[in-house]
Short mmCIF file of C-alpha atoms in Angstrom, two decimals:
data_model
loop_
_atom_site.label_atom_id
_atom_site.label_comp_id
_atom_site.label_asym_id
_atom_site.label_seq_id
_atom_site.Cartn_x
_atom_site.Cartn_y
_atom_site.Cartn_z
CA MET A 94 0.03 0.02 0.06
CA LYS A 95 1.35 3.47 -0.92
CA PRO A 96 1.81 5.82 2.03
CA ASP A 97 -0.73 8.74 2.31
CA PRO A 98 1.04 11.81 1.20
CA LEU A 99 -1.31 14.16 2.98
CA PRO A 100 0.09 13.86 6.66
CA PRO A 101 3.65 14.73 5.68
CA SER A 102 2.34 17.53 3.49
CA MET A 103 0.42 18.94 6.43
CA GLU A 104 3.43 18.47 8.65
CA SER A 105 5.60 20.40 6.25
CA ILE A 106 3.00 23.22 6.06
CA ARG A 107 3.03 23.38 9.82
CA LEU A 108 6.84 23.38 9.91
CA TRP A 109 7.47 25.95 7.15
CA SER A 110 4.44 28.24 7.49
CA GLY A 111 3.03 27.63 10.98
CA VAL A 112 -0.51 27.15 9.41
CA GLU A 113 -2.70 24.32 10.65
CA CYS A 114 -5.14 22.46 8.50
CA PRO A 115 -8.34 24.49 9.15
CA ASN A 116 -11.06 21.97 8.07
CA GLU A 117 -11.95 18.87 6.16
CA ALA A 118 -12.42 20.84 2.99
CA ALA A 119 -8.72 21.96 3.20
CA ARG A 120 -7.76 18.39 3.56
CA LEU A 121 -9.77 17.50 0.39
CA GLY A 122 -8.29 20.39 -1.47
CA LEU A 123 -4.76 19.21 -0.59
CA ALA A 124 -5.57 15.86 -1.97
CA ASP A 125 -6.75 17.51 -5.05
CA HIS A 126 -3.08 18.60 -5.45
CA LEU A 127 -2.14 15.13 -6.56
CA GLY A 128 -3.74 15.65 -9.91
CA LEU A 129 -1.92 18.94 -10.35
CA LEU A 130 1.37 17.24 -9.40
CA LYS A 131 0.86 14.72 -12.20
CA GLU A 132 0.34 17.63 -14.62
CA LEU A 133 3.44 19.40 -13.40
CA ALA A 134 5.47 16.18 -13.53
CA ALA A 135 4.58 16.01 -17.28
CA LEU A 136 6.06 19.35 -17.76
CA ARG A 137 9.49 18.53 -16.41
CA GLY A 138 12.14 19.33 -18.85
CA THR A 139 10.39 22.29 -20.45
CA LEU A 140 12.07 25.08 -18.37
CA VAL A 141 15.10 26.47 -20.10
CA PHE A 142 18.14 27.40 -18.12
CA GLU A 143 17.89 31.01 -19.10
CA ASP A 144 14.19 31.49 -18.47
CA GLU A 145 13.31 34.02 -15.64
CA PRO A 146 10.17 35.64 -14.55
CA SER A 147 10.83 39.19 -15.96
CA SER A 148 10.60 37.81 -19.50
CA PHE A 149 6.75 37.88 -19.18
CA GLU A 150 6.55 41.72 -19.39
CA SER A 151 8.97 41.73 -22.42
CA ALA A 152 6.82 39.07 -24.04
CA LEU A 153 3.70 41.20 -23.50
CA ARG A 154 5.32 43.93 -25.44
CA ALA A 155 6.91 41.80 -28.10
CA GLU A 156 3.68 39.91 -28.88
CA GLN A 157 1.48 42.91 -29.58
CA GLU A 158 -0.38 43.16 -32.90
CA LYS A 159 1.79 44.35 -35.71
CA GLU A 160 0.35 46.95 -38.09
CA SER A 161 -1.13 45.15 -41.16
CA MET B 236 -36.97 57.56 -24.61
CA ARG B 237 -36.90 54.14 -23.22
CA ALA B 238 -37.27 53.41 -19.39
CA LEU B 239 -34.19 54.76 -17.62
CA HIS B 240 -33.05 51.48 -16.30
CA GLU B 241 -33.03 49.96 -19.84
CA LEU B 242 -30.36 52.57 -20.91
CA SER B 243 -26.76 51.37 -21.29
CA MET B 244 -24.05 53.24 -19.52
CA THR B 245 -23.08 55.24 -22.51
CA GLU B 246 -26.72 56.04 -23.48
CA ALA B 247 -27.30 57.30 -19.89
CA ALA B 248 -24.17 59.41 -20.08
CA ASP B 249 -24.99 60.86 -23.45
CA ALA B 250 -28.63 61.60 -22.35
CA VAL B 251 -27.39 63.45 -19.37
CA ALA B 252 -24.87 65.44 -21.51
CA ARG B 253 -27.71 66.31 -23.94
CA GLY B 254 -30.03 67.45 -21.18
CA GLU B 255 -32.59 64.71 -21.93
CA VAL B 256 -32.51 63.36 -18.38
CA THR B 257 -31.01 64.68 -15.08
CA ALA B 258 -28.37 62.88 -13.06
CA THR B 259 -30.79 63.09 -10.27
CA ALA B 260 -33.47 61.23 -12.13
CA LEU B 261 -31.00 58.46 -13.13
CA THR B 262 -29.76 58.13 -9.44
CA GLU B 263 -33.29 58.20 -7.91
CA GLY B 264 -34.30 55.49 -10.45
CA CYS B 265 -31.39 53.34 -9.43
CA LEU B 266 -32.04 53.76 -5.72
CA ALA B 267 -35.68 52.86 -6.25
CA ARG B 268 -34.86 49.64 -8.10
CA ILE B 269 -32.33 48.58 -5.37
CA ALA B 270 -34.76 49.25 -2.62
CA ALA B 271 -37.52 47.25 -4.50
CA HIS B 272 -35.38 44.17 -5.61
CA ASP B 273 -32.06 43.75 -3.86
CA GLY B 274 -33.62 42.05 -1.10
CA LYS B 275 -33.69 38.84 -2.95
CA VAL B 276 -30.47 39.51 -5.14
CA ASN B 277 -28.33 40.74 -2.28
CA SER B 278 -25.77 42.61 -4.39
CA VAL B 279 -25.18 45.60 -2.21
CA ILE B 280 -22.92 45.81 0.92
CA ARG B 281 -23.11 49.68 1.42
CA LEU B 282 -25.46 52.05 -0.12
CA ASP B 283 -24.52 55.75 0.15
CA ARG B 284 -27.93 57.13 -0.62
CA ASP B 285 -27.45 60.69 0.49
CA SER B 286 -23.95 61.08 -0.99
CA ALA B 287 -25.26 59.67 -4.41
CA LEU B 288 -28.04 62.17 -4.53
CA GLU B 289 -25.64 65.05 -3.61
CA GLN B 290 -23.17 64.00 -6.33
CA ALA B 291 -26.01 63.82 -8.92
CA ALA B 292 -27.33 67.39 -7.85
CA ALA B 293 -23.72 68.67 -8.38
CA VAL B 294 -23.72 67.25 -11.85
CA ASP B 295 -27.04 68.62 -12.70
CA ALA B 296 -26.08 72.10 -11.32
CA ALA B 297 -22.73 71.99 -13.30
CA ARG B 298 -24.67 71.25 -16.50
CA LYS B 299 -27.20 74.06 -15.86
CA ALA B 300 -24.17 76.40 -15.41
CA GLY B 301 -22.82 75.30 -18.72
CA LYS B 302 -19.86 73.57 -17.44
CA PRO B 303 -18.50 70.53 -19.33
CA LEU B 304 -19.39 67.16 -17.99
CA GLY B 305 -16.95 64.24 -18.03
CA PRO B 306 -17.54 61.28 -20.28
CA LEU B 307 -19.50 59.51 -17.53
CA GLY B 308 -21.14 62.69 -16.20
CA GLY B 309 -24.04 61.82 -13.87
CA VAL B 310 -23.99 58.03 -14.27
CA PRO B 311 -24.69 56.08 -11.19
CA MET B 312 -22.21 53.26 -10.45
CA MET B 313 -21.37 50.93 -7.73
CA HIS B 314 -18.17 48.86 -7.11
CA LYS B 315 -16.95 45.72 -5.73
CA ASP B 316 -16.06 46.36 -2.18
CA MET B 317 -12.31 46.07 -2.46
CA TYR B 318 -11.62 49.51 -4.02
CA TYR B 319 -10.31 51.77 -1.26
CA ARG B 320 -11.78 55.13 -0.75
CA ALA B 321 -10.13 57.11 1.98
CA GLY B 322 -12.23 57.22 5.15
CA LYS B 323 -14.86 54.70 3.97
CA VAL B 324 -15.14 51.23 5.24
CA THR B 325 -13.83 48.61 2.62
CA THR B 326 -14.78 45.21 3.78
CA CYS B 327 -13.20 43.04 1.02
CA GLY B 328 -16.37 40.93 1.50
CA SER B 329 -14.68 39.60 4.75
CA LYS B 330 -15.21 39.35 8.41
CA ILE B 331 -11.54 40.06 8.96
CA ARG B 332 -11.84 43.49 7.19
CA ARG B 333 -15.42 44.28 8.23
CA ASP B 334 -14.23 47.45 9.87
CA PHE B 335 -11.19 48.29 7.69
CA VAL B 336 -11.04 51.97 6.82
CA PRO B 337 -8.29 52.67 4.27
CA LYS B 338 -6.26 55.99 4.10
CA VAL B 339 -6.01 56.17 0.50
CA THR B 340 -8.33 56.19 -2.55
CA ALA B 341 -7.79 53.83 -5.47
CA THR B 342 -6.55 55.38 -8.53
CA VAL B 343 -9.35 53.94 -10.63
CA LEU B 344 -11.99 55.53 -8.35
CA GLU B 345 -10.22 58.86 -8.74
CA LYS B 346 -10.40 58.51 -12.51
CA LEU B 347 -14.16 57.62 -12.29
CA ASP B 348 -14.73 60.56 -10.09
CA ALA B 349 -12.92 62.78 -12.58
CA ALA B 350 -15.02 61.39 -15.42
CA GLY B 351 -18.20 62.50 -13.58
CA ALA B 352 -19.35 59.15 -12.54
CA ILE B 353 -21.61 58.97 -9.33
CA ASP B 354 -20.42 56.53 -6.79
CA MET B 355 -23.49 55.06 -4.90
CA GLY B 356 -21.64 52.55 -2.69
CA THR B 357 -20.06 49.16 -2.56
CA LEU B 358 -21.01 45.66 -3.86
CA ASN B 359 -21.14 42.11 -2.56
CA MET B 360 -18.24 39.93 -3.63
CA ALA B 361 -16.57 36.62 -2.89
CA GLU B 362 -14.69 36.98 0.43
CA PHE B 363 -11.22 38.49 -0.49
CA ALA B 364 -12.22 37.91 -4.20
CA GLN B 365 -11.40 34.30 -3.66
CA ASN B 366 -14.20 32.27 -5.30
CA PRO B 367 -15.76 31.91 -8.72
CA THR B 368 -19.23 31.26 -7.69
CA GLY B 369 -20.49 34.25 -5.66
CA HIS B 370 -20.94 32.65 -2.27
CA ASN B 371 -20.27 34.85 0.73
CA ALA B 372 -20.69 33.50 4.27
CA HIS B 373 -20.36 36.88 6.00
CA PHE B 374 -22.73 39.10 3.84
CA GLY B 375 -24.82 36.34 2.41
CA HIS B 376 -24.71 34.77 -0.95
CA CYS B 377 -25.40 36.88 -3.89
CA HIS B 378 -28.26 35.35 -6.01
CA ASN B 379 -28.55 35.40 -9.76
CA PRO B 380 -31.24 37.86 -10.75
CA TRP B 381 -32.28 35.42 -13.65
CA GLN B 382 -33.16 32.66 -11.19
CA HIS B 383 -32.89 32.73 -7.35
CA GLY B 384 -30.66 30.04 -5.85
CA TYR B 385 -28.24 29.90 -8.91
CA CYS B 386 -24.68 31.26 -8.67
CA THR B 387 -23.81 34.74 -9.96
CA GLY B 388 -20.35 33.91 -10.63
CA GLY B 389 -17.54 35.34 -8.80
CA SER B 390 -15.64 36.93 -7.43
CA SER B 391 -17.44 40.13 -8.55
CA SER B 392 -20.73 38.76 -7.80
CA GLY B 393 -22.60 42.00 -6.86
CA SER B 394 -21.20 43.74 -9.83
CA GLY B 395 -22.54 41.07 -12.34
CA ALA B 396 -25.83 40.62 -10.58
CA GLY B 397 -26.37 44.34 -10.07
CA ILE B 398 -25.75 45.20 -13.77
CA ALA B 399 -28.03 42.36 -14.84
CA ALA B 400 -30.76 43.66 -12.50
CA ARG B 401 -30.26 47.15 -13.84
CA PHE B 402 -29.55 48.54 -10.41
CA PHE B 403 -26.79 50.89 -11.95
CA TYR B 404 -24.95 51.49 -15.10
CA GLY B 405 -21.54 50.46 -14.47
CA ALA B 406 -19.44 48.54 -11.86
CA LEU B 407 -15.86 47.70 -11.15
CA GLY B 408 -14.90 44.17 -10.75
CA SER B 409 -11.50 42.47 -10.55
CA ASP B 410 -10.14 39.39 -12.35
CA THR B 411 -7.50 37.08 -11.20
CA GLY B 412 -8.80 33.86 -12.61
CA GLY B 413 -12.07 34.99 -14.18
CA SER B 414 -13.70 37.23 -11.62
CA ILE B 415 -14.94 39.76 -14.00
CA ARG B 416 -15.85 37.44 -16.93
CA LEU B 417 -17.41 34.79 -14.93
CA PRO B 418 -20.19 36.98 -13.25
CA ALA B 419 -20.52 38.76 -16.68
CA THR B 420 -21.23 35.37 -18.28
CA ILE B 421 -23.42 33.97 -15.56
CA CYS B 422 -25.45 37.06 -15.07
CA GLY B 423 -25.74 37.84 -18.84
CA VAL B 424 -23.89 41.06 -19.12
CA THR B 425 -20.42 42.28 -20.59
CA GLY B 426 -17.19 42.23 -18.67
CA ILE B 427 -13.57 42.75 -19.69
CA LYS B 428 -10.16 42.37 -18.22
CA GLY B 429 -7.43 44.20 -19.92
CA THR B 430 -3.86 43.18 -20.72
CA GLN B 431 -1.89 42.44 -17.42
CA THR B 432 -0.58 45.82 -16.19
CA ARG B 433 -3.06 47.86 -18.40
CA VAL B 434 -5.15 49.29 -15.50
CA SER B 435 -3.56 50.56 -12.13
CA ARG B 436 -4.05 48.50 -9.07
CA ALA B 437 -3.11 51.31 -6.58
CA GLY B 438 -5.48 51.27 -3.78
CA VAL B 439 -6.96 48.00 -4.73
CA MET B 440 -7.07 44.91 -2.40
CA PRO B 441 -4.46 42.39 -3.63
CA LEU B 442 -5.11 38.71 -4.31
CA SER B 443 -2.30 37.80 -6.57
CA PHE B 444 0.27 40.32 -7.48
CA SER B 445 0.97 38.51 -10.83
CA ALA B 446 -2.47 38.00 -12.05
CA ASP B 447 -4.87 40.68 -10.53
CA ASN B 448 -6.75 42.92 -13.04
CA VAL B 449 -9.16 45.73 -12.61
CA GLY B 450 -12.00 46.13 -15.05
CA PRO B 451 -15.60 46.91 -15.61
CA LEU B 452 -18.90 45.01 -15.78
CA VAL B 453 -21.54 46.88 -17.98
CA GLN B 454 -24.30 46.19 -20.50
CA THR B 455 -22.48 46.56 -23.74
CA ALA B 456 -19.12 46.50 -25.46
CA ARG B 457 -19.50 50.17 -26.25
CA ASP B 458 -19.93 50.84 -22.47
CA ALA B 459 -16.72 48.72 -21.79
CA ALA B 460 -14.95 50.68 -24.49
CA ARG B 461 -15.63 54.03 -22.68
CA PHE B 462 -15.03 52.66 -19.25
CA MET B 463 -11.68 51.09 -20.19
CA ARG B 464 -10.45 54.24 -21.92
CA ILE B 465 -11.00 56.11 -18.68
CA ILE B 466 -9.44 53.78 -16.25
CA SER B 467 -6.49 52.37 -18.34
CA GLY B 468 -2.96 53.92 -18.49
CA HIS B 469 0.10 54.29 -16.59
CA ASP B 470 -0.10 55.21 -12.94
CA PRO B 471 2.86 56.59 -11.04
CA ARG B 472 1.36 55.11 -7.89
CA ASP B 473 1.53 51.62 -9.48
CA ALA B 474 5.00 50.91 -10.73
CA THR B 475 3.72 47.80 -12.60
CA SER B 476 1.25 49.69 -14.75
CA ALA B 477 2.07 49.63 -18.47
CA ARG B 478 3.23 52.80 -20.27
CA GLU B 479 1.57 51.79 -23.66
CA ALA B 480 -0.60 54.50 -25.04
CA VAL B 481 -4.33 54.10 -24.40
CA PRO B 482 -6.30 54.43 -27.77
CA ASP B 483 -9.85 55.73 -28.22
CA TYR B 484 -11.52 52.42 -27.94
CA GLU B 485 -14.98 53.76 -28.86
CA ALA B 486 -13.58 54.94 -32.13
CA ALA B 487 -12.58 51.51 -33.02
CA LEU B 488 -16.11 50.21 -32.83
CA THR B 489 -16.99 50.11 -36.49
CA GLY B 490 -19.21 47.07 -36.51
CA ASP B 491 -17.15 45.66 -39.47
CA LEU B 492 -15.72 42.11 -38.96
CA ARG B 493 -14.55 41.76 -42.66
CA GLY B 494 -10.94 40.61 -42.60
CA ILE B 495 -11.12 39.36 -39.00
CA SER B 496 -9.94 35.91 -38.40
CA VAL B 497 -11.20 34.09 -35.31
CA ALA B 498 -9.29 31.04 -33.95
CA VAL B 499 -11.13 28.38 -31.93
CA PRO B 500 -8.64 26.08 -29.88
CA GLN B 501 -9.89 22.63 -29.92
CA GLU B 502 -8.15 21.47 -26.78
CA TYR B 503 -9.04 22.04 -23.17
CA PHE B 504 -11.83 24.66 -23.50
CA PHE B 505 -14.40 21.97 -24.48
CA ASP B 506 -13.38 19.24 -22.00
CA GLY B 507 -16.74 18.19 -20.43
CA ALA B 508 -18.64 21.06 -21.96
CA ASP B 509 -22.50 20.85 -21.92
CA ASP B 510 -24.21 20.59 -25.30
CA VAL B 511 -26.38 23.67 -24.79
CA VAL B 512 -23.22 25.66 -24.20
CA VAL B 513 -21.36 24.34 -27.37
CA LYS B 514 -24.62 25.00 -29.39
CA ALA B 515 -24.84 28.66 -28.23
CA PHE B 516 -21.03 29.01 -28.91
CA ASP B 517 -21.29 27.64 -32.36
CA ALA B 518 -24.24 29.96 -33.11
CA ALA B 519 -22.15 32.90 -31.88
CA LEU B 520 -19.40 31.83 -34.30
CA GLU B 521 -21.92 31.71 -37.09
CA ALA B 522 -23.14 35.26 -36.27
CA MET B 523 -19.55 36.47 -36.57
CA ARG B 524 -19.05 34.64 -39.89
CA ASP B 525 -22.25 36.20 -41.15
CA ARG B 526 -20.68 39.60 -40.32
CA GLY B 527 -17.59 38.86 -42.38
CA ALA B 528 -15.21 37.03 -40.10
CA THR B 529 -13.47 33.79 -40.93
CA ILE B 530 -13.50 30.99 -38.38
CA THR B 531 -10.58 28.59 -37.93
CA ARG B 532 -10.51 25.65 -35.55
CA LEU B 533 -6.90 24.86 -34.64
CA SER B 534 -4.74 22.91 -32.38
CA CYS B 535 -3.12 24.70 -29.35
CA PRO B 536 -0.80 22.21 -27.50
CA SER B 537 0.53 24.78 -25.15
CA LEU B 538 -2.71 24.90 -23.23
CA ARG B 539 -2.07 21.96 -21.02
CA ALA B 540 0.97 23.65 -19.69
CA ILE B 541 -0.72 26.92 -19.29
CA ALA B 542 -3.71 25.28 -17.40
CA ALA B 543 -1.17 23.60 -14.93
CA TYR B 544 0.89 26.67 -14.22
CA THR B 545 -2.05 29.00 -13.95
CA ALA B 546 -3.08 27.19 -10.73
CA MET B 547 0.22 27.62 -9.14
CA ILE B 548 0.71 31.34 -9.07
CA SER B 549 -2.51 32.74 -7.53
CA ARG B 550 -2.51 29.92 -4.94
CA ALA B 551 1.08 30.62 -3.91
CA GLU B 552 0.72 34.49 -3.85
CA GLY B 553 -2.63 34.18 -2.05
CA ALA B 554 -1.12 31.97 0.57
CA ALA B 555 1.71 34.46 1.17
CA ILE B 556 -0.71 37.44 1.33
CA HIS B 557 -2.91 35.76 3.83
CA ALA B 558 -0.32 33.90 5.91
CA GLU B 559 -0.55 36.10 8.99
CA TRP B 560 -4.32 35.79 9.21
CA MET B 561 -4.22 32.09 8.44
CA ARG B 562 -1.86 31.67 11.49
CA GLU B 563 -3.95 33.80 13.87
CA ARG B 564 -7.53 34.06 12.60
CA ALA B 565 -8.20 30.94 10.32
CA ALA B 566 -11.64 30.64 12.03
CA ASP B 567 -12.67 34.06 10.76
CA TYR B 568 -12.56 32.91 7.07
CA SER B 569 -15.27 30.93 5.55
CA ILE B 570 -14.54 27.33 5.15
CA HIS B 571 -14.07 27.43 1.39
CA LEU B 572 -11.65 30.32 1.59
CA SER B 573 -9.43 28.92 4.38
CA SER B 574 -9.45 25.58 2.48
CA ARG B 575 -8.35 27.26 -0.82
CA LEU B 576 -5.57 29.26 0.98
CA TYR B 577 -4.37 26.25 2.70
CA GLY B 578 -3.75 24.66 -0.63
CA GLY B 579 -1.25 27.34 -1.48
CA TYR B 580 1.23 26.45 1.32
CA PRO B 581 2.65 23.18 0.03
CA ILE B 582 3.61 24.62 -3.31
CA PRO B 583 7.43 24.63 -3.33
CA ALA B 584 9.13 27.84 -4.18
CA HIS B 585 10.95 26.33 -7.26
CA LEU B 586 7.60 25.38 -8.79
CA TYR B 587 6.17 28.84 -8.10
CA ILE B 588 9.28 30.39 -9.90
CA GLU B 589 9.05 27.90 -12.66
CA ALA B 590 5.40 28.89 -13.26
CA LEU B 591 6.43 32.55 -13.34
CA SER B 592 9.46 31.83 -15.52
CA ARG B 593 7.46 29.77 -18.11
CA ARG B 594 4.93 32.62 -18.40
CA GLY B 595 6.83 34.65 -21.11
CA PRO B 596 7.70 31.55 -23.25
CA LEU B 597 4.28 30.17 -23.03
CA LEU B 598 2.76 33.41 -24.00
CA ARG B 599 4.98 33.55 -27.03
CA GLN B 600 4.08 29.92 -27.86
CA PHE B 601 0.39 30.46 -27.44
CA CYS B 602 0.45 33.54 -29.68
CA ALA B 603 2.42 31.42 -32.22
CA GLU B 604 -0.10 28.56 -32.03
CA ALA B 605 -3.32 30.52 -31.87
CA MET B 606 -2.73 33.99 -33.18
CA THR B 607 -0.39 33.57 -36.14
CA GLY B 608 -2.69 35.02 -38.83
CA HIS B 609 -5.65 35.22 -36.50
CA HIS B 610 -6.87 38.33 -34.55
CA ILE B 611 -9.19 36.77 -31.98
CA VAL B 612 -9.30 33.54 -29.96
CA ALA B 613 -12.88 32.48 -29.08
CA THR B 614 -14.02 29.99 -26.43
CA PRO B 615 -17.00 29.40 -24.19
CA ALA B 616 -16.51 31.43 -21.10
CA LEU B 617 -18.06 28.68 -18.92
CA ARG B 618 -18.24 25.11 -20.03
CA THR B 619 -21.28 24.01 -18.32
CA ARG B 620 -24.69 25.42 -17.50
CA VAL B 621 -24.81 27.86 -14.52
CA PRO B 622 -24.62 25.78 -11.36
CA THR B 623 -26.73 26.36 -8.34
CA LEU B 624 -25.42 27.88 -5.21
CA ALA B 625 -26.15 24.63 -3.36
CA GLU B 626 -24.21 22.30 -5.58
CA THR B 627 -21.03 24.45 -5.42
CA ASP B 628 -21.25 25.21 -1.71
CA ILE B 629 -18.08 23.84 -0.05
CA ASP B 630 -18.91 25.20 3.33
CA ALA B 631 -22.10 22.95 3.34
CA ASP B 632 -20.41 19.81 1.85
CA ALA B 633 -16.71 19.55 1.00
CA ALA B 634 -17.54 17.04 -1.69
CA ASN B 635 -18.56 19.98 -3.89
CA TRP B 636 -14.82 20.94 -4.25
CA SER B 637 -14.30 19.73 -7.75
CA ARG B 638 -17.55 21.36 -9.08
CA PHE B 639 -16.61 24.53 -7.42
CA MET B 640 -13.18 24.50 -9.00
CA ALA B 641 -14.41 23.69 -12.47
CA VAL B 642 -16.34 26.94 -12.79
CA SER B 643 -13.20 29.04 -13.63
CA ALA B 644 -11.48 26.45 -15.93
CA ASN B 645 -12.00 28.44 -19.11
CA THR B 646 -11.11 31.86 -17.80
CA ARG B 647 -7.89 31.03 -15.75
CA PRO B 648 -5.69 30.55 -18.69
CA PHE B 649 -5.95 34.06 -20.03
CA ASN B 650 -4.84 35.46 -16.68
CA TYR B 651 -1.60 33.37 -16.91
CA LEU B 652 -1.24 34.58 -20.38
CA GLY B 653 -2.05 38.19 -19.38
CA LEU B 654 -4.16 38.76 -22.62
CA PRO B 655 -7.05 41.21 -22.98
CA THR B 656 -10.25 39.13 -22.72
CA ILE B 657 -13.95 40.02 -22.77
CA SER B 658 -17.06 37.95 -22.04
CA VAL B 659 -20.31 38.89 -23.74
CA PRO B 660 -23.77 37.06 -23.59
CA CYS B 661 -24.33 34.67 -26.43
CA GLY B 662 -27.52 32.73 -25.35
CA PHE B 663 -29.53 31.12 -22.58
CA ASP B 664 -29.80 27.49 -21.51
CA ASP B 665 -32.89 25.40 -21.13
CA ARG B 666 -33.36 26.86 -17.63
CA GLY B 667 -33.26 30.44 -18.80
CA LEU B 668 -29.80 31.11 -17.48
CA PRO B 669 -27.23 33.03 -19.58
CA ILE B 670 -24.33 31.64 -21.63
CA GLY B 671 -21.14 33.58 -22.47
CA LEU B 672 -18.87 33.97 -25.31
CA GLN B 673 -15.11 34.67 -24.43
CA LEU B 674 -12.92 36.69 -26.88
CA ALA B 675 -9.12 37.32 -26.27
CA ALA B 676 -6.64 39.08 -28.62
CA ARG B 677 -2.85 39.88 -28.34
CA PRO B 678 -1.29 41.97 -25.62
CA PHE B 679 -2.76 45.52 -25.43
CA ALA B 680 -5.19 44.76 -28.25
CA GLU B 681 -8.26 45.85 -26.10
CA ALA B 682 -9.54 47.69 -29.07
CA ARG B 683 -9.64 44.53 -31.02
CA VAL B 684 -11.64 42.53 -28.47
CA LEU B 685 -13.97 45.45 -27.93
CA ALA B 686 -14.52 45.90 -31.69
CA VAL B 687 -15.36 42.29 -32.20
CA ALA B 688 -17.64 42.17 -29.21
CA ASP B 689 -19.45 45.25 -30.25
CA ALA B 690 -19.92 44.03 -33.88
CA PHE B 691 -21.38 40.81 -32.36
CA GLN B 692 -23.68 42.82 -30.19
CA ARG B 693 -24.94 44.81 -33.32
CA VAL B 694 -26.41 41.54 -34.72
CA THR B 695 -27.56 39.88 -31.48
CA ASP B 696 -29.62 41.10 -28.67
CA TRP B 697 -28.60 38.86 -25.74
CA HIS B 698 -27.00 41.77 -24.08
CA LYS B 699 -30.27 43.71 -24.18
CA ARG B 700 -32.25 41.24 -22.27
CA HIS B 701 -32.77 41.61 -18.48
CA PRO B 702 -34.49 39.48 -15.96
CA ALA B 703 -38.01 40.06 -14.65
CA LEU B 704 -37.42 40.81 -11.02
#
């Protein structure tokens, strides 16, 4: 049987953020992360070494409509 | 002249400017409709009745004296309760900020004041702008004016419901994952978020620094064009605001779609879509084709990555913003909000940074896939029929989580991409609830989405319909 990943996640949140799980819905929401983790795992290898956050603003300017 | 509440924002402003109606008459009409009908809609948090009438009287006096009125002179508005006005309580739809009195006024409110708009008060919203449905445990849920018990969409719930109910002529919403476009869609009105950084966020409650947008909910694309021109542009108080020039959006509304190419991505946006929504969307495409547009269905492989990264940024940033209160006052949040915020804490920093770092490259990739040779990307704004408040209520039943999260699936990607995106009504489902068409364009091409939306509204009448209250 695979170990339940939620208790260590909740312990990690408590350790790093000092935030306790507030309710059952939060626990369910955390479980919902497993789907997101799969999607993110599928994206591994796409980040380029030189990529950095500020490239977004330059992309906004660069991708404007060109005069036709 | 038509009944005053049937006028659009621009029609009302122009009627005041021409002396065909007074600002006082418009304001009294709005106040009367709110008094008569908001008991069941619950769109209003604070109504500044006396102040509104004083502002209206000042506009009427100015006109009588021959002074020029602004482009929104005498038009009654109300705004989502997260725009700070110095000295006035701004609740952010929350218990935690129920008594918060800001010391500054939001730049967008100052711009609307300068344009002559009348500020009648503040509107219901999702707690801290953090849900896509319109639930609010502290001020009461906002109800869809088309059918009681159904969602309004969120987080700008009162803005969408109040425009649909014709309680006022324009309202500010905010959009981090669809919070303008969803209530616009679900309430059958028009709502636009501009390019990321297009509108100042100074004096506006933050949710996610990277994805927050300020924008209007109104009746028509023409209303949105005038509204956006007034509030857009660089603001020295918001260093992140763009310096790109703001064109005259209304001048771009030609009604002509000849030469316009509309792309329809075949991935993602139709996953699990209801037939009635797809049918209305296809009919909307046909209406645009009849007006001269060409329609191209295409593949857009970048969407899967965009959808995955979209979720990371606002969750992580929201968790950071609310960390102190989550430690000290978690019980003062509604269940659905504290549960959403909690989900932001386990996201590792490297994945958050990866999501931010991939944003530029994915924007370029999306533009290459969907907008090479195409001016507009069209999608349904909401994949399904409008859900009820009960079936998306996490506070009542945590098992509603997935239905709750699915509401914003089609709007969120455009926040990650930062593209200007509008939602306009394009039909009604079999229960009489609205369906929305979402249109996006390249960065800073607000004029393009507004022009296409306006052309669509010239040959359809969905935006003119309003609920019997």
